[in-house]
Amino acid sequence: MTEFKRVRKAVFPVAGLGTRFLPATKAVPKEMLTVVDRPVIQHVFDEARAAGIEHFVFVTGRNKAVIEDHFDLQIELQHTLSERGKTEALAALADAMPEAGRTSFTRQQEPLGLGHAVWCARDIIGNEPFALLLPDMVMQHEVGCLSAMVDLYGRTGGNIISTEEVPWDETHKYGVVVKGEEIDGGFHLEGMVEKPPKGTAPSNLYINGRYILQPEIFDILSSQKPGAGGEIQLTDAMLALADSQPFYGYTFTGRTFDCGSREGFIKANVAYAMWDREMAESLRPELEALLRDIKPV
Ligand code: UTP
């Protein structure tokens, strides 16, 4: 069996403006808003770490320094917790931390688009395949979306895009894929269409924010012209790369929450709280009472 180069590094583009969540995101990056007790970015970092990722590359922008602080030691806090014998809190902090020397932070000086943000990581990634995780998308799954993709990659190599079913009447809101022949754990990907007009979608599988890409994407991105919305689009670069390299789709069967939107963020909080046995016990009657009493506007 062919041995493919391992996926060791992951890119987290966190330089977007988060306009959908203003004014909350004026001073606080949307990636630092919490889903229950962890910032959104920690959920996504944990997914990458569980998939065997060894180096975590954050493409940040202005006002995002707090993300770097989040993944650093807080000496005074550790000291105080330890003096007070708060071992559980200390263990939670330790568990959330990357190992020393396993993170890199680089800046996208202007938010020129997702494709441009990915390109900013080129020197840190070098000449090897890498994972790309859109940190807005928080995913709940027994195995972990990226873990399942890494597993598929071990058999296929190439480039892999995670997809997920949406109702057919919502396909116009998303990037949708053209599905080819099925393979064990996925399918041959034959195309992508960004926000297809209603009734024209080639499938109801949307691109949900997890990718494994080959480094040749950087060569394409270096000369990529702005596309939709005047932004340098990752989809355009992937379509160009698909001319010379295989692309596969992975069908994710867990739940994805778009935490860059207010609704998705609230849904994620309710769902993660209800998945916590202790919290669910006290929350359930509260939610039921709310559903009974609140009249729709
Ligand atoms: P979004 O489309 O969610 O854009 O980007 P955004 O600016 O963050 O949010 P809204 O739409 O204004 O509310 C998808 C991902 O790509 C990153 C974002 O941080 C997000 O994780 N991104 C986007 C960049 O890092 N740089 C960019 O120039 C654009």
mmCIF file of C-alpha atoms and ligand atoms in Angstrom:
data_model
loop_
_atom_site.group_PDB
_atom_site.id
_atom_site.type_symbol
_atom_site.label_atom_id
_atom_site.label_comp_id
_atom_site.label_asym_id
_atom_site.label_seq_id
_atom_site.Cartn_x
_atom_site.Cartn_y
_atom_site.Cartn_z
ATOM 1 C CA MET A 1 0.000 0.000 0.000
ATOM 2 C CA THR A 2 1.232 3.515 -0.777
ATOM 3 C CA GLU A 3 2.459 5.489 2.222
ATOM 4 C CA PHE A 4 1.340 9.100 2.022
ATOM 5 C CA LYS A 5 3.146 11.954 3.766
ATOM 6 C CA ARG A 6 1.534 12.367 7.184
ATOM 7 C CA VAL A 7 -0.726 15.299 8.020
ATOM 8 C CA ARG A 8 1.173 16.865 10.929
ATOM 9 C CA LYS A 9 0.209 20.514 10.759
ATOM 10 C CA ALA A 10 -3.106 22.363 10.891
ATOM 11 C CA VAL A 11 -4.025 25.904 9.894
ATOM 12 C CA PHE A 12 -6.666 27.914 11.742
ATOM 13 C CA PRO A 13 -7.583 31.097 9.859
ATOM 14 C CA VAL A 14 -8.778 33.518 12.542
ATOM 15 C CA ALA A 15 -8.269 36.853 10.822
ATOM 16 C CA GLY A 16 -11.870 37.464 9.689
ATOM 17 C CA LEU A 17 -13.804 40.504 10.881
ATOM 18 C CA GLY A 18 -16.767 38.626 12.339
ATOM 19 C CA THR A 19 -19.262 41.221 11.120
ATOM 20 C CA ARG A 20 -22.198 38.837 11.571
ATOM 21 C CA PHE A 21 -21.661 38.940 15.301
ATOM 22 C CA LEU A 22 -21.194 42.660 15.938
ATOM 23 C CA PRO A 23 -21.178 44.328 18.408
ATOM 24 C CA ALA A 24 -20.030 41.249 20.399
ATOM 25 C CA THR A 25 -16.955 40.906 18.179
ATOM 26 C CA LYS A 26 -15.874 44.565 18.252
ATOM 27 C CA ALA A 27 -13.189 43.965 20.905
ATOM 28 C CA VAL A 28 -13.460 40.196 21.474
ATOM 29 C CA PRO A 29 -12.602 37.853 18.581
ATOM 30 C CA LYS A 30 -15.521 35.603 17.669
ATOM 31 C CA GLU A 31 -13.215 32.617 18.206
ATOM 32 C CA MET A 32 -13.033 33.531 21.899
ATOM 33 C CA LEU A 33 -16.796 33.476 22.483
ATOM 34 C CA THR A 34 -17.542 30.453 24.619
ATOM 35 C CA VAL A 35 -19.548 27.355 23.868
ATOM 36 C CA VAL A 36 -20.413 26.329 27.431
ATOM 37 C CA ASP A 37 -17.046 26.592 29.199
ATOM 38 C CA ARG A 38 -14.504 26.670 26.361
ATOM 39 C CA PRO A 39 -13.839 29.274 23.693
ATOM 40 C CA VAL A 40 -14.912 28.228 20.210
ATOM 41 C CA ILE A 41 -11.243 28.035 19.140
ATOM 42 C CA GLN A 42 -10.494 25.543 21.933
ATOM 43 C CA HIS A 43 -13.200 23.172 20.650
ATOM 44 C CA VAL A 44 -11.635 23.252 17.184
ATOM 45 C CA PHE A 45 -8.071 22.952 18.524
ATOM 46 C CA ASP A 46 -9.148 19.880 20.550
ATOM 47 C CA GLU A 47 -10.597 18.288 17.399
ATOM 48 C CA ALA A 48 -7.280 18.806 15.578
ATOM 49 C CA ARG A 49 -5.208 17.482 18.465
ATOM 50 C CA ALA A 50 -7.403 14.378 18.703
ATOM 51 C CA ALA A 51 -6.719 13.787 14.994
ATOM 52 C CA GLY A 52 -2.972 13.581 15.677
ATOM 53 C CA ILE A 53 -2.030 17.108 14.589
ATOM 54 C CA GLU A 54 1.330 18.105 16.057
ATOM 55 C CA HIS A 55 1.726 21.727 15.038
ATOM 56 C CA PHE A 56 -0.995 24.379 15.170
ATOM 57 C CA VAL A 57 -0.731 27.415 12.911
ATOM 58 C CA PHE A 58 -2.974 30.392 13.649
ATOM 59 C CA VAL A 59 -3.387 33.069 10.995
ATOM 60 C CA THR A 60 -4.458 36.035 13.081
ATOM 61 C CA GLY A 61 -5.228 39.697 12.532
ATOM 62 C CA ARG A 62 -5.569 42.856 14.586
ATOM 63 C CA ASN A 63 -7.476 42.446 17.890
ATOM 64 C CA LYS A 64 -6.738 38.716 17.949
ATOM 65 C CA ALA A 65 -3.767 38.694 20.360
ATOM 66 C CA VAL A 66 -5.979 37.248 23.077
ATOM 67 C CA ILE A 67 -6.102 33.967 21.104
ATOM 68 C CA GLU A 68 -2.336 33.664 21.536
ATOM 69 C CA ASP A 69 -2.709 34.430 25.257
ATOM 70 C CA HIS A 70 -5.368 31.747 25.551
ATOM 71 C CA PHE A 71 -2.904 29.087 24.400
ATOM 72 C CA ASP A 72 -0.165 30.324 26.761
ATOM 73 C CA LEU A 73 0.526 29.603 30.430
ATOM 74 C CA GLN A 74 -1.017 31.996 32.916
ATOM 75 C CA ILE A 75 1.604 31.754 35.629
ATOM 76 C CA GLU A 76 -0.157 33.862 38.321
ATOM 77 C CA LEU A 77 -3.420 31.984 37.828
ATOM 78 C CA GLN A 78 -1.684 28.600 38.018
ATOM 79 C CA HIS A 79 0.110 29.707 41.154
ATOM 80 C CA THR A 80 -3.062 30.909 42.882
ATOM 81 C CA LEU A 81 -5.008 27.779 41.924
ATOM 82 C CA SER A 82 -2.221 25.572 43.184
ATOM 83 C CA GLU A 83 -1.984 27.482 46.515
ATOM 84 C CA ARG A 84 -5.720 27.013 46.958
ATOM 85 C CA GLY A 85 -5.575 23.325 46.129
ATOM 86 C CA LYS A 86 -7.851 23.668 43.077
ATOM 87 C CA THR A 87 -6.528 20.555 41.379
ATOM 88 C CA GLU A 88 -9.481 20.055 39.033
ATOM 89 C CA ALA A 89 -9.244 23.578 37.622
ATOM 90 C CA LEU A 90 -5.480 23.180 37.258
ATOM 91 C CA ALA A 91 -5.919 19.914 35.381
ATOM 92 C CA ALA A 92 -8.500 21.530 33.065
ATOM 93 C CA LEU A 93 -6.042 24.334 32.266
ATOM 94 C CA ALA A 94 -3.210 21.897 31.612
ATOM 95 C CA ASP A 95 -5.414 19.779 29.374
ATOM 96 C CA ALA A 96 -6.353 22.780 27.216
ATOM 97 C CA MET A 97 -2.725 23.708 26.521
ATOM 98 C CA PRO A 98 -0.644 22.842 23.472
ATOM 99 C CA GLU A 99 2.815 21.455 24.168
ATOM 100 C CA ALA A 100 5.570 24.116 24.179
ATOM 101 C CA GLY A 101 6.855 24.940 20.694
ATOM 102 C CA ARG A 102 3.869 23.377 18.938
ATOM 103 C CA THR A 103 2.101 26.600 17.925
ATOM 104 C CA SER A 104 2.867 29.320 15.370
ATOM 105 C CA PHE A 105 1.100 32.631 14.961
ATOM 106 C CA THR A 106 1.330 34.679 11.803
ATOM 107 C CA ARG A 107 -0.605 37.759 10.730
ATOM 108 C CA GLN A 108 -2.841 38.336 7.779
ATOM 109 C CA GLN A 109 -2.353 42.085 7.685
ATOM 110 C CA GLU A 110 -5.550 42.727 5.722
ATOM 111 C CA PRO A 111 -8.612 40.452 5.562
ATOM 112 C CA LEU A 112 -8.363 39.796 1.809
ATOM 113 C CA GLY A 113 -10.263 36.514 1.936
ATOM 114 C CA LEU A 114 -9.950 32.930 3.181
ATOM 115 C CA GLY A 115 -7.644 31.935 0.309
ATOM 116 C CA HIS A 116 -5.277 34.754 1.211
ATOM 117 C CA ALA A 117 -5.382 33.796 4.918
ATOM 118 C CA VAL A 118 -4.368 30.218 4.042
ATOM 119 C CA TRP A 119 -1.565 31.520 1.789
ATOM 120 C CA CYS A 120 -0.174 33.488 4.764
ATOM 121 C CA ALA A 121 0.680 30.111 6.396
ATOM 122 C CA ARG A 122 2.829 28.908 3.455
ATOM 123 C CA ASP A 123 6.261 29.344 5.046
ATOM 124 C CA ILE A 124 5.230 27.645 8.280
ATOM 125 C CA ILE A 125 3.608 24.692 6.504
ATOM 126 C CA GLY A 126 6.381 24.181 3.947
ATOM 127 C CA ASN A 127 6.228 21.282 1.523
ATOM 128 C CA GLU A 128 3.814 18.909 3.244
ATOM 129 C CA PRO A 129 0.079 18.182 3.346
ATOM 130 C CA PHE A 130 -1.848 20.079 6.015
ATOM 131 C CA ALA A 131 -5.259 20.264 7.613
ATOM 132 C CA LEU A 132 -7.349 23.401 7.440
ATOM 133 C CA LEU A 133 -10.049 23.955 10.048
ATOM 134 C CA LEU A 134 -12.442 26.887 9.871
ATOM 135 C CA PRO A 135 -12.742 27.812 13.509
ATOM 136 C CA ASP A 136 -16.308 29.107 13.180
ATOM 137 C CA MET A 137 -17.487 25.566 12.649
ATOM 138 C CA VAL A 138 -17.757 23.588 15.862
ATOM 139 C CA MET A 139 -18.395 19.913 15.258
ATOM 140 C CA GLN A 140 -19.827 17.241 17.464
ATOM 141 C CA HIS A 141 -19.051 13.686 16.499
ATOM 142 C CA GLU A 142 -18.060 10.462 18.247
ATOM 143 C CA VAL A 143 -14.880 10.020 16.213
ATOM 144 C CA GLY A 144 -14.105 13.655 15.325
ATOM 145 C CA CYS A 145 -14.468 15.032 11.810
ATOM 146 C CA LEU A 146 -10.759 15.594 11.207
ATOM 147 C CA SER A 147 -9.839 12.185 12.701
ATOM 148 C CA ALA A 148 -12.143 10.476 10.216
ATOM 149 C CA MET A 149 -10.660 12.542 7.377
ATOM 150 C CA VAL A 150 -7.095 11.661 8.375
ATOM 151 C CA ASP A 151 -8.150 8.037 8.363
ATOM 152 C CA LEU A 152 -9.581 8.383 4.846
ATOM 153 C CA TYR A 153 -6.453 10.251 3.730
ATOM 154 C CA GLY A 154 -4.329 7.300 4.885
ATOM 155 C CA ARG A 155 -6.061 5.267 2.165
ATOM 156 C CA THR A 156 -6.461 7.857 -0.609
ATOM 157 C CA GLY A 157 -3.783 10.552 -0.239
ATOM 158 C CA GLY A 158 -4.594 13.624 -2.351
ATOM 159 C CA ASN A 159 -6.885 16.378 -1.124
ATOM 160 C CA ILE A 160 -9.958 15.806 1.014
ATOM 161 C CA ILE A 161 -12.908 18.087 1.648
ATOM 162 C CA SER A 162 -15.426 17.386 4.367
ATOM 163 C CA THR A 163 -19.075 17.680 3.369
ATOM 164 C CA GLU A 164 -22.377 17.367 5.155
ATOM 165 C CA GLU A 165 -26.000 16.974 4.091
ATOM 166 C CA VAL A 166 -28.292 20.004 4.168
ATOM 167 C CA PRO A 167 -31.972 20.153 3.171
ATOM 168 C CA TRP A 168 -32.197 20.619 -0.612
ATOM 169 C CA ASP A 169 -34.048 23.922 -0.255
ATOM 170 C CA GLU A 170 -31.064 25.394 1.631
ATOM 171 C CA THR A 171 -28.304 24.450 -0.809
ATOM 172 C CA HIS A 172 -28.253 27.973 -2.335
ATOM 173 C CA LYS A 173 -26.684 29.316 0.874
ATOM 174 C CA TYR A 174 -23.560 27.120 0.719
ATOM 175 C CA GLY A 175 -20.609 25.844 -1.272
ATOM 176 C CA VAL A 176 -21.874 22.511 -2.639
ATOM 177 C CA VAL A 177 -19.929 19.612 -4.174
ATOM 178 C CA VAL A 178 -20.421 17.436 -7.232
ATOM 179 C CA LYS A 179 -20.331 13.856 -5.996
ATOM 180 C CA GLY A 180 -18.627 11.181 -8.075
ATOM 181 C CA GLU A 181 -18.089 7.469 -7.529
ATOM 182 C CA GLU A 182 -18.269 6.260 -3.926
ATOM 183 C CA ILE A 183 -15.188 4.834 -2.216
ATOM 184 C CA ASP A 184 -14.801 3.286 1.243
ATOM 185 C CA GLY A 185 -15.484 6.173 3.667
ATOM 186 C CA GLY A 186 -15.998 8.840 1.011
ATOM 187 C CA PHE A 187 -16.332 9.615 -2.691
ATOM 188 C CA HIS A 188 -14.486 11.039 -5.680
ATOM 189 C CA LEU A 189 -15.132 14.755 -5.768
ATOM 190 C CA GLU A 190 -15.838 16.016 -9.263
ATOM 191 C CA GLY A 191 -16.537 19.689 -8.705
ATOM 192 C CA MET A 192 -17.670 22.456 -6.400
ATOM 193 C CA VAL A 193 -20.231 25.195 -6.874
ATOM 194 C CA GLU A 194 -20.354 28.252 -4.637
ATOM 195 C CA LYS A 195 -23.961 29.154 -3.649
ATOM 196 C CA PRO A 196 -25.794 27.546 -6.607
ATOM 197 C CA PRO A 197 -29.069 29.297 -7.582
ATOM 198 C CA LYS A 198 -32.154 27.583 -6.117
ATOM 199 C CA GLY A 199 -33.031 24.330 -7.853
ATOM 200 C CA THR A 200 -29.650 23.924 -9.575
ATOM 201 C CA ALA A 201 -27.490 22.326 -6.837
ATOM 202 C CA PRO A 202 -25.564 19.255 -8.047
ATOM 203 C CA SER A 203 -25.954 17.614 -4.609
ATOM 204 C CA ASN A 204 -27.148 18.504 -1.126
ATOM 205 C CA LEU A 205 -23.664 18.075 0.324
ATOM 206 C CA TYR A 206 -22.194 21.379 1.499
ATOM 207 C CA ILE A 207 -18.556 22.094 2.339
ATOM 208 C CA ASN A 208 -18.555 22.328 6.124
ATOM 209 C CA GLY A 209 -15.137 23.738 7.006
ATOM 210 C CA ARG A 210 -12.586 20.933 7.264
ATOM 211 C CA TYR A 211 -9.993 20.219 4.571
ATOM 212 C CA ILE A 212 -6.800 18.253 3.988
ATOM 213 C CA LEU A 213 -4.792 19.986 1.279
ATOM 214 C CA GLN A 214 -1.528 19.442 -0.552
ATOM 215 C CA PRO A 215 1.096 22.240 -0.426
ATOM 216 C CA GLU A 216 0.766 22.931 -4.189
ATOM 217 C CA ILE A 217 -2.327 24.970 -3.204
ATOM 218 C CA PHE A 218 0.100 27.717 -2.093
ATOM 219 C CA ASP A 219 1.590 28.082 -5.608
ATOM 220 C CA ILE A 220 -1.898 28.548 -6.990
ATOM 221 C CA LEU A 221 -2.872 30.981 -4.238
ATOM 222 C CA SER A 222 0.199 33.155 -4.871
ATOM 223 C CA SER A 223 -1.192 34.259 -8.207
ATOM 224 C CA GLN A 224 -4.895 33.888 -7.397
ATOM 225 C CA LYS A 225 -6.999 36.868 -8.500
ATOM 226 C CA PRO A 226 -9.827 38.098 -6.245
ATOM 227 C CA GLY A 227 -13.087 36.270 -6.947
ATOM 228 C CA ALA A 228 -16.595 36.553 -5.444
ATOM 229 C CA GLY A 229 -16.977 39.526 -3.085
ATOM 230 C CA GLY A 230 -13.580 40.879 -4.213
ATOM 231 C CA GLU A 231 -11.902 38.317 -1.912
ATOM 232 C CA ILE A 232 -9.189 35.762 -2.694
ATOM 233 C CA GLN A 233 -11.302 32.628 -2.562
ATOM 234 C CA LEU A 234 -10.020 29.248 -1.434
ATOM 235 C CA THR A 235 -12.640 27.500 -3.581
ATOM 236 C CA ASP A 236 -11.204 29.044 -6.776
ATOM 237 C CA ALA A 237 -7.717 27.788 -5.860
ATOM 238 C CA MET A 238 -9.019 24.298 -5.028
ATOM 239 C CA LEU A 239 -10.807 24.123 -8.382
ATOM 240 C CA ALA A 240 -7.532 24.987 -10.112
ATOM 241 C CA LEU A 241 -5.633 22.384 -8.071
ATOM 242 C CA ALA A 242 -8.234 19.760 -8.992
ATOM 243 C CA ASP A 243 -6.961 19.972 -12.607
ATOM 244 C CA SER A 244 -3.744 18.244 -11.561
ATOM 245 C CA GLN A 245 -4.495 16.417 -8.296
ATOM 246 C CA PRO A 246 -7.209 14.095 -6.987
ATOM 247 C CA PHE A 247 -9.873 15.441 -4.639
ATOM 248 C CA TYR A 248 -12.059 13.268 -2.420
ATOM 249 C CA GLY A 249 -15.139 14.064 -0.382
ATOM 250 C CA TYR A 250 -15.747 12.867 3.153
ATOM 251 C CA THR A 251 -19.370 12.760 4.327
ATOM 252 C CA PHE A 252 -19.578 13.954 7.911
ATOM 253 C CA THR A 253 -22.436 12.451 9.876
ATOM 254 C CA GLY A 254 -22.165 14.352 13.172
ATOM 255 C CA ARG A 255 -23.510 17.830 13.954
ATOM 256 C CA THR A 256 -21.927 21.088 12.806
ATOM 257 C CA PHE A 257 -22.690 24.433 14.415
ATOM 258 C CA ASP A 258 -21.780 27.610 12.569
ATOM 259 C CA CYS A 259 -20.658 29.637 15.560
ATOM 260 C CA GLY A 260 -19.966 32.652 13.325
ATOM 261 C CA SER A 261 -23.730 33.177 13.183
ATOM 262 C CA ARG A 262 -25.861 34.073 16.176
ATOM 263 C CA GLU A 263 -28.274 31.186 15.680
ATOM 264 C CA GLY A 264 -25.540 28.587 15.219
ATOM 265 C CA PHE A 265 -23.744 29.845 18.296
ATOM 266 C CA ILE A 266 -26.867 29.650 20.496
ATOM 267 C CA LYS A 267 -27.675 26.166 19.136
ATOM 268 C CA ALA A 268 -24.130 25.013 19.933
ATOM 269 C CA ASN A 269 -24.406 26.268 23.492
ATOM 270 C CA VAL A 270 -27.740 24.552 24.090
ATOM 271 C CA ALA A 271 -26.562 21.306 22.465
ATOM 272 C CA TYR A 272 -23.214 21.141 24.311
ATOM 273 C CA ALA A 273 -24.941 21.959 27.612
ATOM 274 C CA MET A 274 -27.501 19.201 27.009
ATOM 275 C CA TRP A 275 -24.684 16.736 26.212
ATOM 276 C CA ASP A 276 -23.326 17.371 29.702
ATOM 277 C CA ARG A 277 -25.242 15.039 31.998
ATOM 278 C CA GLU A 278 -25.101 17.259 35.076
ATOM 279 C CA MET A 279 -26.058 20.419 33.258
ATOM 280 C CA ALA A 280 -28.768 18.680 31.268
ATOM 281 C CA GLU A 281 -30.552 17.693 34.472
ATOM 282 C CA SER A 282 -31.107 21.258 35.596
ATOM 283 C CA LEU A 283 -31.438 22.731 32.113
ATOM 284 C CA ARG A 284 -34.116 20.432 30.745
ATOM 285 C CA PRO A 285 -37.000 21.667 32.967
ATOM 286 C CA GLU A 286 -35.846 25.256 32.434
ATOM 287 C CA LEU A 287 -35.871 24.876 28.647
ATOM 288 C CA GLU A 288 -39.230 23.125 28.707
ATOM 289 C CA ALA A 289 -40.704 25.934 30.798
ATOM 290 C CA LEU A 290 -39.274 28.537 28.424
ATOM 291 C CA LEU A 291 -40.701 26.755 25.398
ATOM 292 C CA ARG A 292 -44.114 26.665 27.085
ATOM 293 C CA ASP A 293 -44.140 30.249 28.278
ATOM 294 C CA ILE A 294 -42.405 32.298 25.599
ATOM 295 C CA LYS A 295 -44.819 33.402 22.914
ATOM 296 C CA PRO A 296 -43.370 33.667 19.414
ATOM 297 C CA VAL A 297 -42.973 37.324 18.360
HETATM 298 P P1 UTP B 1 -16.165 34.185 7.233
HETATM 299 O O1 UTP B 1 -16.778 34.108 5.906
HETATM 300 O O2 UTP B 1 -16.911 33.610 8.391
HETATM 301 O O3 UTP B 1 -15.785 35.725 7.482
HETATM 302 O O4 UTP B 1 -14.731 33.504 7.137
HETATM 303 P P2 UTP B 1 -15.628 36.581 8.772
HETATM 304 O O5 UTP B 1 -15.111 37.895 8.343
HETATM 305 O O6 UTP B 1 -14.816 35.906 9.830
HETATM 306 O O7 UTP B 1 -17.087 36.699 9.396
HETATM 307 P P3 UTP B 1 -18.335 37.578 8.931
HETATM 308 O O8 UTP B 1 -18.898 36.876 7.734
HETATM 309 O O9 UTP B 1 -17.849 38.971 8.672
HETATM 310 O O10 UTP B 1 -19.250 37.525 10.124
HETATM 311 C C1 UTP B 1 -14.513 32.111 7.257
HETATM 312 C C2 UTP B 1 -13.221 31.888 8.015
HETATM 313 O O11 UTP B 1 -12.119 32.460 7.319
HETATM 314 C C3 UTP B 1 -11.424 33.385 8.130
HETATM 315 C C4 UTP B 1 -12.402 33.784 9.212
HETATM 316 O O12 UTP B 1 -11.710 34.162 10.396
HETATM 317 C C5 UTP B 1 -13.234 32.525 9.392
HETATM 318 O O13 UTP B 1 -12.609 31.616 10.270
HETATM 319 N N1 UTP B 1 -10.973 34.510 7.306
HETATM 320 C C6 UTP B 1 -11.822 35.062 6.383
HETATM 321 C C7 UTP B 1 -9.688 35.006 7.454
HETATM 322 O O14 UTP B 1 -8.905 34.524 8.310
HETATM 323 N N2 UTP B 1 -9.290 36.044 6.663
HETATM 324 C C8 UTP B 1 -10.108 36.604 5.737
HETATM 325 O O15 UTP B 1 -9.663 37.534 5.038
HETATM 326 C C9 UTP B 1 -11.403 36.087 5.600
#
